[in-house]
Short mmCIF file of C-alpha atoms and ligand atoms in Angstrom, two decimals:
data_model
loop_
_atom_site.label_atom_id
_atom_site.label_comp_id
_atom_site.label_asym_id
_atom_site.label_seq_id
_atom_site.Cartn_x
_atom_site.Cartn_y
_atom_site.Cartn_z
CA MET A 132 52.13 92.38 102.85
CA LEU A 133 49.84 89.33 102.27
CA THR A 134 46.46 90.36 101.07
CA PRO A 135 43.69 87.92 101.57
CA LEU A 136 41.70 86.74 98.40
CA PRO A 137 37.99 85.71 98.52
CA PRO A 138 37.33 81.84 98.11
CA ARG A 139 38.25 80.64 94.57
CA ALA A 140 34.76 79.52 93.80
CA GLU A 141 33.44 83.06 94.49
CA MET A 142 36.21 84.65 92.34
CA ILE A 143 35.29 82.33 89.34
CA GLU A 144 31.78 83.33 89.61
CA ALA A 145 32.52 86.94 89.82
CA PHE A 146 34.92 86.98 86.76
CA LEU A 147 32.56 84.86 84.78
CA GLY A 148 29.78 87.30 85.52
CA ARG A 149 32.19 90.38 84.96
CA ASP A 150 31.18 91.69 88.36
CA THR A 151 32.54 95.16 88.83
CA ARG A 152 31.95 94.91 92.51
CA TYR A 153 35.18 92.92 92.72
CA GLU A 154 37.27 95.60 90.98
CA GLY A 155 40.35 95.90 93.30
CA ILE A 156 39.86 92.72 94.91
CA PHE A 157 41.49 90.38 92.61
CA LEU A 158 43.01 89.99 89.18
CA THR A 159 42.59 87.07 86.98
CA ALA A 160 45.58 85.44 85.16
CA VAL A 161 45.18 82.98 82.30
CA LYS A 162 47.84 80.27 82.32
CA THR A 163 47.21 79.46 78.59
CA THR A 164 47.76 82.89 77.27
CA GLY A 165 50.07 84.41 79.93
CA ILE A 166 47.79 87.44 80.30
CA PHE A 167 46.06 89.01 83.37
CA CYS A 168 42.82 90.86 83.40
CA ARG A 169 40.53 92.83 85.81
CA PRO A 170 37.59 90.92 86.88
CA SER A 171 35.16 92.92 84.54
CA CYS A 172 37.30 92.47 81.38
CA SER A 173 35.07 92.26 78.37
CA ALA A 174 37.24 89.69 76.56
CA ARG A 175 36.03 86.17 76.13
CA LYS A 176 36.33 84.33 79.31
CA PRO A 177 38.79 81.30 79.62
CA LYS A 178 37.99 78.00 81.10
CA PRO A 179 38.03 78.41 84.95
CA GLU A 180 40.60 75.50 85.24
CA ASN A 181 43.05 77.61 83.24
CA VAL A 182 42.76 80.66 85.59
CA GLU A 183 44.71 81.73 88.69
CA PHE A 184 44.06 84.57 90.88
CA PHE A 185 46.36 87.40 92.42
CA SER A 186 45.73 90.26 94.69
CA SER A 187 47.86 92.77 93.14
CA ALA A 188 49.34 93.55 89.61
CA LYS A 189 52.86 93.22 91.09
CA ASP A 190 52.10 89.80 92.01
CA ALA A 191 50.83 88.90 88.59
CA LEU A 192 53.86 90.51 86.84
CA ASN A 193 56.21 88.65 89.25
CA HIS A 194 54.65 85.29 88.00
CA GLY A 195 55.42 86.14 84.47
CA TYR A 196 52.02 87.30 83.29
CA ARG A 197 51.44 90.51 80.97
CA PRO A 198 48.66 93.09 81.43
CA CYS A 199 45.67 92.56 79.06
CA LYS A 200 45.50 95.23 76.29
CA ARG A 201 41.92 95.30 76.41
CA CYS A 202 41.02 95.96 80.16
CA HIS A 203 44.50 97.52 81.16
CA PRO A 204 44.58 96.14 84.62
CA MET A 205 47.57 98.16 85.60
CA GLN A 206 45.43 101.28 85.53
CA PRO A 207 42.63 102.16 87.85
CA LEU A 208 39.20 101.49 86.13
CA ASN A 209 37.88 104.53 84.27
CA GLU A 210 41.03 106.56 84.52
CA SER A 211 41.89 108.93 81.58
CA PRO A 212 44.31 106.88 79.32
CA ASP A 213 47.80 108.36 78.60
CA TRP A 214 46.96 109.25 74.99
CA LEU A 215 43.96 111.44 76.08
CA LYS A 216 46.25 113.33 78.73
CA PRO A 217 47.32 116.20 76.29
CA LEU A 218 43.45 117.07 75.82
CA MET A 219 42.65 116.78 79.58
CA ASP A 220 45.55 118.98 80.45
CA ALA A 221 44.46 121.52 77.88
CA LEU A 222 40.91 121.43 79.22
CA GLU A 223 42.15 122.01 82.81
CA SER A 224 44.34 124.98 81.72
CA ASP A 225 41.68 126.59 79.66
CA PRO A 226 38.17 125.50 80.91
CA LEU A 227 36.35 128.31 79.01
CA LYS A 228 37.57 127.16 75.59
CA ARG A 229 35.03 126.30 72.90
CA TRP A 230 36.42 123.08 71.43
CA LYS A 231 36.27 122.39 67.69
CA ASP A 232 37.46 119.03 66.00
CA GLY A 233 40.37 120.97 64.60
CA ASP A 234 41.66 121.86 68.15
CA ILE A 235 41.53 118.26 68.99
CA ARG A 236 43.37 117.21 65.86
CA SER A 237 46.04 120.00 66.58
CA LEU A 238 46.78 118.05 69.79
CA GLY A 239 47.56 114.92 67.71
CA LEU A 240 44.29 113.08 68.59
CA GLU A 241 41.63 111.60 66.33
CA PRO A 242 38.43 113.36 67.23
CA GLU A 243 36.39 110.15 66.54
CA ARG A 244 38.60 108.14 69.22
CA VAL A 245 38.03 110.95 71.71
CA ARG A 246 34.20 110.88 71.05
CA ARG A 247 34.14 107.06 71.53
CA TRP A 248 36.08 107.22 74.78
CA PHE A 249 33.92 110.00 76.26
CA LYS A 250 30.72 108.32 75.30
CA GLN A 251 31.86 105.08 76.93
CA HIS A 252 33.23 106.63 80.16
CA HIS A 253 31.13 109.67 80.65
CA GLY A 254 28.01 108.87 78.58
CA MET A 255 28.48 112.02 76.49
CA THR A 256 30.80 113.39 73.82
CA PHE A 257 33.79 115.51 74.64
CA HIS A 258 32.12 118.72 73.26
CA ALA A 259 29.14 118.01 75.58
CA TYR A 260 31.50 117.47 78.55
CA SER A 261 33.45 120.50 78.11
CA ARG A 262 30.17 122.58 77.54
CA SER A 263 28.79 121.23 80.85
CA ARG A 264 31.91 122.50 82.49
CA ARG A 265 31.49 125.83 81.26
CA LEU A 266 27.81 125.72 82.24
CA GLY A 267 28.67 124.87 85.65
CA GLY A 268 31.01 127.68 85.90
CA ALA A 269 28.25 130.12 84.65
CA LEU A 270 25.70 128.73 87.10
CA GLY A 271 28.26 129.18 89.98
CA ALA A 272 28.82 132.75 89.00
CA MET A 273 25.01 133.47 88.73
CA LYS A 274 24.56 132.20 92.24
CA LYS A 275 27.02 134.50 93.49
CA GLY A 276 25.06 137.37 91.97
CA GLU A 277 26.57 137.73 88.42
CA SER A 278 23.81 138.66 85.89
CA GLN A 279 22.69 135.94 83.41
CA THR A 280 24.27 138.07 80.46
CA HIS A 281 27.58 138.31 82.13
CA ALA A 282 27.64 134.67 83.49
CA ALA A 283 26.88 133.44 79.84
CA PHE A 284 29.38 135.58 77.96
CA ASP A 285 32.12 135.21 80.66
CA HIS A 286 31.81 131.39 80.24
CA GLY A 287 32.17 131.14 76.56
CA PHE A 288 28.47 131.27 75.37
CA GLU A 289 27.88 133.21 72.31
CA SER A 290 24.21 134.08 72.86
CA LEU A 291 21.83 134.25 75.79
CA SER A 292 19.34 131.98 74.07
CA GLY A 293 21.81 129.23 73.49
CA PHE A 294 22.82 129.53 77.16
CA ARG A 295 19.29 129.16 78.33
CA THR A 296 18.74 126.20 76.01
CA ALA A 297 21.91 124.54 77.34
CA ILE A 298 20.76 125.00 80.95
CA GLU A 299 17.35 123.69 80.31
CA ARG A 300 18.54 120.66 78.50
CA ILE A 301 21.22 119.71 80.94
CA THR A 302 19.53 120.53 84.22
CA GLY A 303 15.91 119.98 83.12
CA VAL A 304 14.65 123.28 84.75
CA PRO A 305 13.94 126.67 83.38
CA THR A 306 16.97 129.14 83.50
CA GLY A 307 15.37 131.36 86.17
CA ASN A 308 15.13 128.57 88.54
CA ALA A 309 18.45 127.12 87.67
CA ALA A 310 20.17 130.46 88.51
CA GLU A 311 18.35 130.56 92.14
CA LYS A 312 19.56 127.00 92.66
CA GLY A 313 23.10 126.91 91.71
CA ALA A 314 24.95 123.90 90.43
CA LEU A 315 25.30 120.58 92.01
CA TYR A 316 28.25 118.93 90.15
CA LEU A 317 28.33 115.20 89.40
CA HIS A 318 31.68 113.75 88.54
CA ARG A 319 33.15 110.28 88.30
CA ILE A 320 36.13 109.58 90.61
CA THR A 321 38.46 106.69 90.05
CA THR A 322 39.40 104.63 93.05
CA PRO A 323 41.15 101.18 93.52
CA LEU A 324 37.70 99.67 94.21
CA GLY A 325 36.16 100.88 90.95
CA PRO A 326 34.66 104.09 89.83
CA MET A 327 32.56 106.29 92.21
CA LEU A 328 30.01 108.89 91.50
CA ALA A 329 30.74 112.20 93.39
CA GLY A 330 28.20 114.95 93.87
CA ALA A 331 28.99 118.40 95.34
CA THR A 332 27.58 121.95 95.59
CA GLU A 333 29.87 124.69 95.69
CA ALA A 334 30.02 124.35 99.60
CA ALA A 335 30.08 120.68 100.37
CA VAL A 336 30.06 117.01 99.14
CA CYS A 337 26.44 115.53 99.13
CA LEU A 338 27.05 112.27 97.26
CA LEU A 339 29.84 109.57 97.01
CA GLU A 340 28.64 106.12 95.71
CA PHE A 341 29.95 103.19 93.72
CA ILE A 342 28.86 103.45 90.25
CA ASP A 343 27.50 99.88 90.16
CA ARG A 344 25.43 100.18 93.23
CA PRO A 345 21.64 99.38 92.33
CA MET A 346 20.89 102.13 94.71
CA LEU A 347 22.43 104.87 92.88
CA PRO A 348 19.40 106.10 90.91
CA THR A 349 17.43 106.40 94.20
CA GLN A 350 20.16 108.27 95.87
CA LEU A 351 20.30 110.78 92.94
CA LYS A 352 16.68 111.29 93.18
CA ARG A 353 16.95 111.86 96.90
CA ILE A 354 19.60 114.45 96.72
CA ARG A 355 17.58 116.13 94.04
CA ASP A 356 14.58 116.40 96.46
CA ARG A 357 16.86 117.34 99.49
CA ILE A 358 19.45 119.71 98.04
CA GLU A 359 17.46 121.28 95.24
CA GLU A 360 20.39 122.47 93.11
CA SER A 361 20.59 121.73 89.46
CA PRO A 362 22.57 118.50 88.89
CA ILE A 363 25.22 118.95 85.98
CA PRO A 364 28.19 116.84 84.95
CA GLY A 365 31.38 118.47 86.01
CA SER A 366 33.96 119.07 88.76
CA ASN A 367 34.66 121.95 91.10
CA GLN A 368 37.10 122.89 94.15
CA ILE A 369 35.11 120.63 96.56
CA ILE A 370 35.40 117.65 94.30
CA LEU A 371 38.98 118.29 93.67
CA GLN A 372 39.65 118.22 97.38
CA LEU A 373 37.61 115.05 97.81
CA GLU A 374 39.63 113.43 95.01
CA GLU A 375 42.85 114.22 96.71
CA GLU A 376 41.73 113.14 100.07
CA LEU A 377 40.24 109.95 98.74
CA SER A 378 43.49 109.16 96.99
CA ALA A 379 45.50 109.66 100.29
CA TYR A 380 42.84 107.58 102.05
CA PHE A 381 43.51 104.56 99.73
CA ASP A 382 47.22 105.08 99.99
CA GLY A 383 46.75 104.60 103.83
CA THR A 384 47.98 108.07 104.75
CA LEU A 385 44.59 109.79 105.56
CA ARG A 386 42.72 108.70 108.31
CA ALA A 387 40.09 111.50 108.71
CA PHE A 388 38.41 113.42 105.85
CA ASN A 389 38.22 117.20 106.10
CA VAL A 390 36.10 118.00 102.93
CA PRO A 391 32.72 119.41 104.06
CA LEU A 392 29.72 117.16 103.99
CA ASP A 393 26.21 118.33 103.14
CA MET A 394 24.03 115.83 105.21
CA ARG A 395 20.56 117.49 104.83
CA ASP A 396 17.90 114.84 104.95
CA THR A 397 15.40 113.61 107.46
CA GLU A 398 16.04 114.70 111.03
CA PHE A 399 16.48 110.99 112.09
CA GLN A 400 18.92 110.24 109.15
CA GLU A 401 21.02 113.24 110.12
CA GLU A 402 21.24 112.21 113.60
CA VAL A 403 22.26 108.58 112.75
CA TRP A 404 24.83 109.88 110.22
CA LYS A 405 26.44 112.25 112.78
CA VAL A 406 26.86 109.36 115.31
CA LEU A 407 28.31 107.28 112.46
CA LEU A 408 31.05 109.94 111.70
CA GLU A 409 32.17 109.45 115.45
CA VAL A 410 33.09 105.81 114.73
CA THR A 411 36.81 106.50 113.91
CA TYR A 412 39.27 105.00 111.59
CA GLY A 413 40.35 101.51 112.57
CA THR A 414 37.48 100.86 114.93
CA THR A 415 33.98 99.27 114.45
CA ALA A 416 30.60 99.54 116.10
CA SER A 417 27.36 97.69 115.89
CA TYR A 418 23.84 98.99 115.02
CA GLY A 419 23.07 98.44 118.90
CA ASP A 420 26.03 100.76 119.75
CA LEU A 421 24.67 103.37 117.29
CA SER A 422 21.09 103.38 118.73
CA LYS A 423 22.34 103.68 122.20
CA ALA A 424 24.51 106.75 121.13
CA ILE A 425 21.32 108.42 119.73
CA GLY A 426 19.67 107.72 123.11
CA ASN A 427 17.08 105.26 121.50
CA PRO A 428 18.33 101.59 122.14
CA GLY A 429 15.10 100.28 120.70
CA ALA A 430 15.67 101.84 117.38
CA VAL A 431 18.21 99.21 116.04
CA ARG A 432 16.13 98.54 112.83
CA ALA A 433 15.59 102.09 111.93
CA VAL A 434 19.20 102.94 112.62
CA ALA A 435 20.14 99.99 110.25
CA ARG A 436 18.01 101.54 107.66
CA ALA A 437 19.38 105.00 107.98
CA ASN A 438 22.88 103.38 107.77
CA GLY A 439 21.90 101.67 104.50
CA ASP A 440 20.68 104.98 103.18
CA ASN A 441 23.86 106.64 103.64
CA ARG A 442 24.76 108.47 100.38
CA MET A 443 28.42 109.26 101.02
CA ALA A 444 30.10 106.05 101.14
CA ILE A 445 33.48 105.98 103.06
CA LEU A 446 33.15 109.62 104.10
CA ILE A 447 30.34 108.71 106.38
CA PRO A 448 31.72 105.40 107.33
CA CYS A 449 28.87 102.97 107.40
CA HIS A 450 31.43 100.20 106.44
CA ARG A 451 32.60 100.44 110.12
CA ILE A 452 29.36 99.06 111.31
CA ILE A 453 29.41 95.25 111.81
CA GLY A 454 27.31 92.59 113.61
CA SER A 455 27.46 92.53 117.46
CA ASP A 456 29.07 89.05 116.88
CA GLY A 457 31.72 90.47 114.68
CA SER A 458 30.29 89.37 111.37
CA LEU A 459 30.41 91.66 108.56
CA THR A 460 26.68 91.82 107.90
CA GLY A 461 25.72 93.78 104.75
CA TYR A 462 27.00 96.71 102.66
CA GLY A 463 25.47 98.41 99.77
CA GLY A 464 28.63 98.57 97.69
CA GLY A 465 29.22 94.84 98.23
CA LEU A 466 30.69 92.93 101.09
CA HIS A 467 34.04 92.70 99.47
CA ARG A 468 34.48 96.34 99.34
CA LYS A 469 33.60 96.58 102.99
CA ARG A 470 36.19 93.80 103.96
CA PHE A 471 38.78 95.85 101.71
CA LEU A 472 37.97 99.08 103.57
CA LEU A 473 38.16 97.62 107.05
CA GLU A 474 41.48 95.72 106.38
CA LEU A 475 42.96 98.92 104.80
CA GLU A 476 42.06 100.98 108.06
CA GLN A 477 43.30 98.11 110.43
CA GLY A 478 46.58 98.01 108.58
CA ILE A 479 46.18 94.30 107.46
CA ARG A 480 45.89 95.10 103.74
CA SER A 481 48.66 96.63 101.68
CA PRO A 482 47.40 99.92 100.30
CA GLY A 483 46.75 99.76 96.51
CA LEU A 484 46.14 97.02 94.10
CA PHE A 485 48.69 98.70 91.69
CA ASP A 486 51.76 98.71 93.98
ZN1 ZN B 138 41.49 91.94 80.08
#
């Protein structure tokens, strides 16, 4: 299937600026070196006249190009690399383990390399990452009524004071409050359009946003105000379900999400988001349509604002809202992402850049 590319001048600007919003939209191939890259590759940029663009890795390979060793354009951005897999598998099978450098070495990995990768991709060391996971498990247990002592020791903390310090450092709130609040897990999810940050309580998803969206810090603050649970890095069942559904969505096999959503916000925003959820896969609507649907045809501007404040991209399909003249209008994650999603849903884009 032929996948449309943005205009050449726009792609040149995006790749010169290492613009991650074009992740998944195009790949850059350099005629003089025979190598192809993702738009955000950190390697020195070639002269634009030596560059051509492709919409899929397969296309670039078919034209005789090799994938860049620095930006790994054959892998989704931010995905755990193959060399790290033994460690990630071990962490999945025993999430309560307290990791030492020796354990990492015994898996055939260099602790320093692991540390660098985690710092770069998760903003923390592997030890901090695995400790956060244990802490999240303990907070979940406390919310279900388990005592602080039991929760701490069941999740691999050796002392209560160490447990309390970890909670206060990671969540920024005193242990007692954290226990009442439960955990709000924050986890990076890899998608063909670049990494997204997902947030979920034990019950529902409350955040899904592209990492490079300038609005992300505001969104994080907003969910902290609305949801009142303690944000910690880590994953849970809800996020696992979200990951599976998102991956099926990008494969073109899932048309409606089943994962529960936590839309707690102002009454007006909730109302708009609920109406948005009724704009089904493969269709579009305008702000005018939405304002009529909430019984307030004059509220077009306020509806547009509530649409822009959506903190669960793709799940609450604000990308399906277009101008009444059919133009794409705006999109917080970048217009190319919007076009990608609409084309995917309308069946005019082959699913996946990596096929
Ligand atoms: Zn590269």
